[in-house]
């Protein structure tokens, strides 16, 4: 009769099976832990924020001015930095009109001079309290351009002359009225004002239809460079007007003494500097614009300085350290986010 005693498994086989089972348990446990960790990280990580997009309007200035050229170059840069944003440029008469357009919502962003902003706020402009800044950009320099043989050596000498004073809603027009007042002249009665922009005034001067014109722009302004190529002109100093200019009220504190270096317009200045008045330009919007969009636009403005500065030399002055000084309006929340993230 066969034995019913169970067969005994060799110890070596038993050990091998136990080790294999142990390894499988370790692998399964490790896989379970890894799966839990991946799921936990996925749960905790913020979902990616989509890049800002949509239709955006940017008010610039007259067609041959610095604002317009800056806007054109910035549009090209923004198409790479924020490809989902469709930026449309709006031509305008200048700073005064630009402020009103942004405040009213007719434009989303614009460049404007700080004195025009201050005037809009002081005069109780609609929704003035909603205007916010993205960055301080560069300074505009006041130009008084005359033929080289002109007898004009100061703004005081313009009495009775045909003078280009800028379009009526431009920053040039605003500053020119104050400069003439500082010189003891009234724009409406003591000169023959011609309300044209930089796109027309150089031609009128070259044709002898103007005796002089004022311009407020970055250095150098291309329209004046081109005028100098075909007409012998010079720049009249305006530095002597600053003390009287500062007596005209709180808005006048935005004007500072400045000097046009001899290389600003070499063929015009012929090695001589010119004392004048400068005003800071700001990139502005309102508190209605999306913070993420404004943060992206502010970043693009700062990062595009060198690229835009190759063609608009004034843009070389854009600097992260000074961009936050946007008096008379506060920074937009989106711009604040950018500057906080950009701290070294």
Short mmCIF file of C-alpha atoms in Angstrom, two decimals:
data_model
loop_
_atom_site.label_atom_id
_atom_site.label_comp_id
_atom_site.label_asym_id
_atom_site.label_seq_id
_atom_site.Cartn_x
_atom_site.Cartn_y
_atom_site.Cartn_z
CA UNK A 1 0.00 0.00 0.00
CA UNK A 2 1.48 3.35 -1.06
CA UNK A 3 2.40 5.82 1.62
CA UNK A 4 0.01 8.78 2.10
CA UNK A 5 2.68 11.09 3.67
CA UNK A 6 2.95 14.41 1.71
CA UNK A 7 6.06 14.99 -0.33
CA UNK A 8 8.46 17.46 1.25
CA UNK A 9 9.51 20.52 -0.95
CA UNK A 10 13.27 21.04 -1.06
CA UNK A 11 14.43 23.98 1.08
CA UNK A 12 16.22 25.65 -1.81
CA UNK A 13 13.02 25.83 -3.87
CA UNK A 14 11.06 27.10 -0.89
CA UNK A 15 13.55 29.88 -0.27
CA UNK A 16 13.50 30.91 -3.94
CA UNK A 17 9.70 31.12 -3.97
CA UNK A 18 9.62 33.13 -0.76
CA UNK A 19 12.20 35.60 -2.12
CA UNK A 20 10.26 36.02 -5.37
CA UNK A 21 7.06 36.65 -3.45
CA UNK A 22 8.83 39.22 -1.29
CA UNK A 23 10.19 41.02 -4.31
CA UNK A 24 6.74 41.16 -5.88
CA UNK A 25 5.28 42.67 -2.71
CA UNK A 26 8.04 45.32 -2.67
CA UNK A 27 7.47 46.16 -6.33
CA UNK A 28 3.71 46.40 -5.82
CA UNK A 29 4.13 48.58 -2.75
CA UNK A 30 6.61 50.87 -4.53
CA UNK A 31 4.30 51.20 -7.52
CA UNK A 32 1.39 52.06 -5.22
CA UNK A 33 3.44 54.71 -3.40
CA UNK A 34 4.63 56.21 -6.69
CA UNK A 35 1.08 56.35 -8.03
CA UNK A 36 -0.13 58.11 -4.87
CA UNK A 37 2.75 60.62 -5.09
CA UNK A 38 2.05 61.41 -8.75
CA UNK A 39 -1.65 61.89 -8.07
CA UNK A 40 -0.86 64.11 -5.08
CA UNK A 41 1.53 66.28 -7.10
CA UNK A 42 -1.00 66.56 -9.90
CA UNK A 43 -3.66 67.63 -7.41
CA UNK A 44 -1.44 70.18 -5.68
CA UNK A 45 0.15 71.75 -8.76
CA UNK A 46 -1.72 74.80 -10.10
CA UNK A 47 -3.20 74.37 -13.53
CA UNK A 48 -1.25 76.30 -16.19
CA UNK A 49 -2.57 79.83 -16.75
CA UNK A 50 -3.34 80.48 -20.41
CA UNK A 51 -1.46 83.33 -22.08
CA UNK A 52 -3.53 86.55 -22.22
CA UNK A 53 -5.28 87.15 -25.51
CA UNK A 54 -7.89 89.18 -27.30
CA UNK A 55 -8.30 92.50 -29.10
CA UNK A 56 -6.30 95.37 -27.57
CA UNK A 57 -6.09 99.00 -28.77
CA UNK A 58 -3.04 101.23 -28.34
CA UNK A 59 -3.30 104.99 -29.00
CA UNK A 60 -0.06 106.45 -30.37
CA UNK A 61 0.27 109.90 -31.94
CA UNK A 62 0.80 111.67 -35.26
CA UNK A 63 2.15 109.50 -38.05
CA UNK A 64 5.75 110.75 -38.10
CA UNK A 65 6.15 111.23 -34.35
CA UNK A 66 8.05 109.17 -31.80
CA UNK A 67 4.88 107.78 -30.18
CA UNK A 68 3.76 106.36 -33.51
CA UNK A 69 7.11 104.74 -34.29
CA UNK A 70 7.38 103.33 -30.78
CA UNK A 71 3.90 101.83 -31.07
CA UNK A 72 4.69 100.21 -34.41
CA UNK A 73 7.85 98.56 -33.09
CA UNK A 74 6.16 97.49 -29.86
CA UNK A 75 3.36 95.83 -31.83
CA UNK A 76 5.97 93.73 -33.62
CA UNK A 77 7.60 92.72 -30.34
CA UNK A 78 4.30 91.93 -28.63
CA UNK A 79 3.31 89.56 -31.42
CA UNK A 80 6.15 87.33 -30.20
CA UNK A 81 5.77 87.88 -26.46
CA UNK A 82 1.97 87.57 -26.36
CA UNK A 83 0.97 85.89 -29.63
CA UNK A 84 -2.69 85.61 -28.61
CA UNK A 85 -3.01 89.40 -28.28
CA UNK A 86 -4.13 91.29 -31.40
CA UNK A 87 -2.80 94.84 -30.90
CA UNK A 88 -4.40 97.59 -32.99
CA UNK A 89 -2.71 101.00 -33.21
CA UNK A 90 -4.76 104.20 -33.17
CA UNK A 91 -3.25 107.40 -34.53
CA UNK A 92 -4.03 110.49 -32.45
CA UNK A 93 -3.19 114.14 -32.00
CA UNK A 94 -1.01 113.35 -28.99
CA UNK A 95 -0.94 113.24 -25.20
CA UNK A 96 -4.07 115.23 -24.35
CA UNK A 97 -6.26 113.19 -26.68
CA UNK A 98 -4.56 109.96 -25.59
CA UNK A 99 -5.46 110.50 -21.94
CA UNK A 100 -9.09 111.13 -22.81
CA UNK A 101 -9.23 108.05 -25.04
CA UNK A 102 -7.90 105.72 -22.37
CA UNK A 103 -10.06 107.17 -19.61
CA UNK A 104 -13.18 106.80 -21.78
CA UNK A 105 -12.33 103.23 -22.83
CA UNK A 106 -11.79 104.13 -26.50
CA UNK A 107 -8.22 102.85 -26.15
CA UNK A 108 -6.84 100.23 -23.78
CA UNK A 109 -3.26 101.51 -23.54
CA UNK A 110 -1.40 104.63 -24.61
CA UNK A 111 1.70 106.75 -24.14
CA UNK A 112 1.18 110.18 -22.67
CA UNK A 113 3.19 112.93 -21.05
CA UNK A 114 2.94 113.28 -17.28
CA UNK A 115 1.86 116.93 -17.48
CA UNK A 116 -1.11 116.00 -19.68
CA UNK A 117 -2.11 113.34 -17.14
CA UNK A 118 -1.84 115.83 -14.29
CA UNK A 119 -3.91 118.41 -16.18
CA UNK A 120 -6.65 115.85 -16.90
CA UNK A 121 -6.82 114.92 -13.23
CA UNK A 122 -6.74 118.51 -11.99
CA UNK A 123 -9.52 119.50 -14.39
CA UNK A 124 -11.73 116.67 -13.15
CA UNK A 125 -11.63 114.65 -16.35
CA UNK A 126 -14.14 111.80 -16.55
CA UNK A 127 -12.87 108.60 -14.90
CA UNK A 128 -9.52 110.23 -14.18
CA UNK A 129 -9.29 108.23 -10.95
CA UNK A 130 -9.35 104.98 -12.96
CA UNK A 131 -6.17 105.71 -14.90
CA UNK A 132 -3.23 103.47 -13.98
CA UNK A 133 0.37 103.31 -15.15
CA UNK A 134 2.40 100.43 -16.53
CA UNK A 135 5.79 102.14 -16.72
CA UNK A 136 7.68 105.38 -16.95
CA UNK A 137 9.28 105.25 -20.39
CA UNK A 138 11.49 108.14 -21.50
CA UNK A 139 11.50 111.93 -21.48
CA UNK A 140 10.18 114.25 -24.17
CA UNK A 141 12.34 117.29 -24.91
CA UNK A 142 10.83 120.58 -25.99
CA UNK A 143 12.15 121.83 -29.32
CA UNK A 144 11.81 125.34 -30.71
CA UNK A 145 12.88 125.07 -34.36
CA UNK A 146 13.64 128.09 -36.55
CA UNK A 147 15.51 128.75 -39.82
CA UNK A 148 19.20 129.29 -39.15
CA UNK A 149 19.04 132.96 -40.18
CA UNK A 150 16.03 133.66 -37.91
CA UNK A 151 16.36 136.57 -35.45
CA UNK A 152 14.71 134.44 -32.71
CA UNK A 153 17.04 133.71 -29.78
CA UNK A 154 14.34 133.13 -27.17
CA UNK A 155 10.63 132.35 -27.10
CA UNK A 156 10.14 136.00 -26.16
CA UNK A 157 11.16 136.95 -29.72
CA UNK A 158 8.23 135.11 -31.32
CA UNK A 159 5.76 137.96 -30.96
CA UNK A 160 3.78 138.52 -34.15
CA UNK A 161 5.25 135.48 -35.90
CA UNK A 162 3.63 132.45 -37.52
CA UNK A 163 4.35 129.68 -35.03
CA UNK A 164 3.49 125.99 -35.19
CA UNK A 165 2.06 125.12 -31.79
CA UNK A 166 0.86 121.54 -32.30
CA UNK A 167 -2.62 120.18 -32.80
CA UNK A 168 -5.21 121.29 -30.26
CA UNK A 169 -5.38 118.02 -28.33
CA UNK A 170 -1.66 117.34 -28.37
CA UNK A 171 0.90 117.45 -25.62
CA UNK A 172 2.89 119.96 -27.69
CA UNK A 173 -0.03 122.37 -27.68
CA UNK A 174 -0.38 122.06 -23.90
CA UNK A 175 3.29 122.75 -23.14
CA UNK A 176 3.67 125.42 -25.81
CA UNK A 177 0.88 127.50 -24.28
CA UNK A 178 2.62 127.37 -20.91
CA UNK A 179 6.04 128.18 -22.36
CA UNK A 180 4.65 131.16 -24.22
CA UNK A 181 2.97 132.36 -21.04
CA UNK A 182 6.30 132.03 -19.22
CA UNK A 183 7.81 134.17 -21.98
CA UNK A 184 5.15 136.84 -21.43
CA UNK A 185 3.17 135.98 -24.58
CA UNK A 186 -0.42 134.88 -25.14
CA UNK A 187 -0.88 132.13 -27.73
CA UNK A 188 -4.16 133.55 -28.98
CA UNK A 189 -3.15 137.20 -29.31
CA UNK A 190 0.63 137.69 -29.39
CA UNK A 191 1.55 135.16 -32.08
CA UNK A 192 -0.14 133.72 -35.16
CA UNK A 193 -0.69 130.14 -34.03
CA UNK A 194 -0.72 127.32 -36.56
CA UNK A 195 -2.29 124.13 -35.23
CA UNK A 196 -0.39 121.38 -37.03
CA UNK A 197 1.52 118.29 -35.95
CA UNK A 198 5.08 117.17 -36.58
CA UNK A 199 3.85 115.50 -39.77
CA UNK A 200 3.16 118.95 -41.27
CA UNK A 201 5.18 121.61 -39.43
CA UNK A 202 8.63 120.78 -40.86
CA UNK A 203 7.31 121.04 -44.42
CA UNK A 204 5.60 124.36 -43.68
CA UNK A 205 8.82 125.74 -42.19
CA UNK A 206 10.84 124.59 -45.21
CA UNK A 207 8.31 126.27 -47.53
CA UNK A 208 8.53 129.54 -45.61
CA UNK A 209 4.94 129.27 -44.37
CA UNK A 210 6.06 129.12 -40.72
CA UNK A 211 8.59 131.26 -38.89
CA UNK A 212 9.08 128.71 -36.09
CA UNK A 213 7.52 125.65 -34.54
CA UNK A 214 7.44 123.92 -31.19
CA UNK A 215 7.75 120.17 -30.82
CA UNK A 216 7.80 117.86 -27.82
CA UNK A 217 9.45 114.51 -28.53
CA UNK A 218 12.17 112.02 -27.80
CA UNK A 219 15.72 112.58 -28.98
CA UNK A 220 16.19 112.55 -31.83
CA UNK A 221 12.87 113.03 -33.59
CA UNK A 222 13.10 111.65 -37.12
CA UNK A 223 11.00 114.40 -38.71
CA UNK A 224 13.44 117.05 -37.47
CA UNK A 225 16.43 115.01 -38.63
CA UNK A 226 14.90 114.80 -42.11
CA UNK A 227 14.10 118.53 -42.10
CA UNK A 228 17.74 119.28 -41.29
CA UNK A 229 18.84 117.31 -44.36
CA UNK A 230 17.12 119.76 -46.71
CA UNK A 231 16.79 122.99 -44.70
CA UNK A 232 19.34 124.93 -42.63
CA UNK A 233 17.74 125.15 -39.19
CA UNK A 234 18.71 125.66 -35.57
CA UNK A 235 17.25 124.99 -32.13
CA UNK A 236 16.42 127.87 -29.80
CA UNK A 237 17.10 127.39 -26.09
CA UNK A 238 14.11 127.31 -23.73
CA UNK A 239 15.94 126.86 -20.43
CA UNK A 240 15.48 130.51 -19.46
CA UNK A 241 11.71 129.94 -19.15
CA UNK A 242 11.81 127.24 -16.48
CA UNK A 243 11.58 129.51 -13.37
CA UNK A 244 8.48 131.29 -14.73
CA UNK A 245 7.08 127.98 -15.92
CA UNK A 246 7.24 126.54 -12.40
CA UNK A 247 5.15 129.44 -11.12
CA UNK A 248 2.10 128.37 -13.14
CA UNK A 249 0.60 125.82 -10.77
CA UNK A 250 0.97 122.25 -9.51
CA UNK A 251 1.07 120.68 -12.99
CA UNK A 252 4.21 122.63 -13.83
CA UNK A 253 6.25 120.53 -11.40
CA UNK A 254 6.42 117.84 -14.08
CA UNK A 255 8.76 120.01 -16.16
CA UNK A 256 12.47 119.74 -15.47
CA UNK A 257 15.59 121.43 -16.76
CA UNK A 258 17.27 119.41 -19.49
CA UNK A 259 20.04 119.69 -22.04
CA UNK A 260 20.08 118.41 -25.59
CA UNK A 261 23.56 117.00 -26.04
CA UNK A 262 25.46 118.14 -29.18
CA UNK A 263 25.04 114.74 -30.80
CA UNK A 264 21.22 114.80 -30.58
CA UNK A 265 21.12 116.62 -33.94
CA UNK A 266 24.80 116.96 -34.95
CA UNK A 267 24.26 118.88 -38.19
CA UNK A 268 21.86 121.29 -36.48
CA UNK A 269 23.68 121.89 -33.20
CA UNK A 270 27.20 121.93 -34.65
CA UNK A 271 28.90 120.88 -31.45
CA UNK A 272 26.75 122.96 -29.10
CA UNK A 273 24.35 121.77 -26.42
CA UNK A 274 20.90 123.36 -26.07
CA UNK A 275 19.17 124.05 -22.75
CA UNK A 276 15.51 123.15 -22.75
CA UNK A 277 12.62 121.62 -20.77
CA UNK A 278 11.81 117.90 -20.50
CA UNK A 279 8.68 115.96 -19.50
CA UNK A 280 8.41 112.27 -18.58
CA UNK A 281 6.32 109.94 -20.74
CA UNK A 282 4.27 107.15 -19.20
CA UNK A 283 2.63 104.03 -20.59
CA UNK A 284 -0.87 104.04 -19.10
CA UNK A 285 -4.11 102.09 -19.02
CA UNK A 286 -7.05 101.94 -16.59
CA UNK A 287 -8.08 99.65 -13.75
CA UNK A 288 -10.49 98.02 -16.22
CA UNK A 289 -7.76 96.09 -18.01
CA UNK A 290 -6.96 92.50 -17.06
CA UNK A 291 -4.04 92.22 -14.58
CA UNK A 292 -2.53 89.25 -16.44
CA UNK A 293 -2.63 91.17 -19.73
CA UNK A 294 -1.13 94.30 -18.17
CA UNK A 295 1.58 92.25 -16.49
CA UNK A 296 2.50 90.71 -19.85
CA UNK A 297 2.49 94.06 -21.65
CA UNK A 298 4.63 95.67 -18.94
CA UNK A 299 7.13 92.80 -19.16
CA UNK A 300 7.28 93.15 -22.93
CA UNK A 301 7.85 96.92 -22.69
CA UNK A 302 10.82 96.49 -20.35
CA UNK A 303 12.30 93.54 -22.24
CA UNK A 304 12.00 95.24 -25.65
CA UNK A 305 14.05 98.29 -24.66
CA UNK A 306 17.20 97.36 -26.57
CA UNK A 307 15.37 96.14 -29.64
CA UNK A 308 13.11 99.20 -29.97
CA UNK A 309 15.97 101.48 -28.92
CA UNK A 310 17.87 100.59 -32.11
CA UNK A 311 15.32 102.65 -34.06
CA UNK A 312 13.73 104.88 -31.40
CA UNK A 313 16.76 106.10 -29.50
CA UNK A 314 14.64 107.58 -26.73
CA UNK A 315 13.47 104.07 -25.82
CA UNK A 316 17.01 103.26 -24.65
CA UNK A 317 16.14 105.28 -21.54
CA UNK A 318 13.50 102.75 -20.40
CA UNK A 319 14.91 101.28 -17.21
CA UNK A 320 13.58 98.78 -14.68
CA UNK A 321 14.87 100.90 -11.78
CA UNK A 322 13.00 104.07 -12.82
CA UNK A 323 9.97 102.54 -14.56
CA UNK A 324 8.00 102.35 -11.30
CA UNK A 325 8.05 106.14 -10.77
CA UNK A 326 4.78 106.99 -12.49
CA UNK A 327 3.59 110.14 -10.73
CA UNK A 328 0.84 111.46 -11.04
CA UNK A 329 -0.92 108.07 -11.36
CA UNK A 330 -0.40 104.80 -9.44
CA UNK A 331 0.80 101.56 -10.95
CA UNK A 332 -1.71 99.05 -12.30
CA UNK A 333 -1.94 95.84 -10.25
CA UNK A 334 -0.65 93.84 -13.21
CA UNK A 335 2.38 96.10 -13.50
CA UNK A 336 3.02 95.71 -9.76
CA UNK A 337 3.04 91.94 -10.19
CA UNK A 338 5.65 92.21 -12.90
CA UNK A 339 7.95 94.52 -10.94
CA UNK A 340 7.71 92.27 -7.86
CA UNK A 341 8.66 89.23 -9.95
CA UNK A 342 11.47 91.11 -11.71
CA UNK A 343 13.30 92.08 -8.52
CA UNK A 344 16.89 90.75 -8.59
#
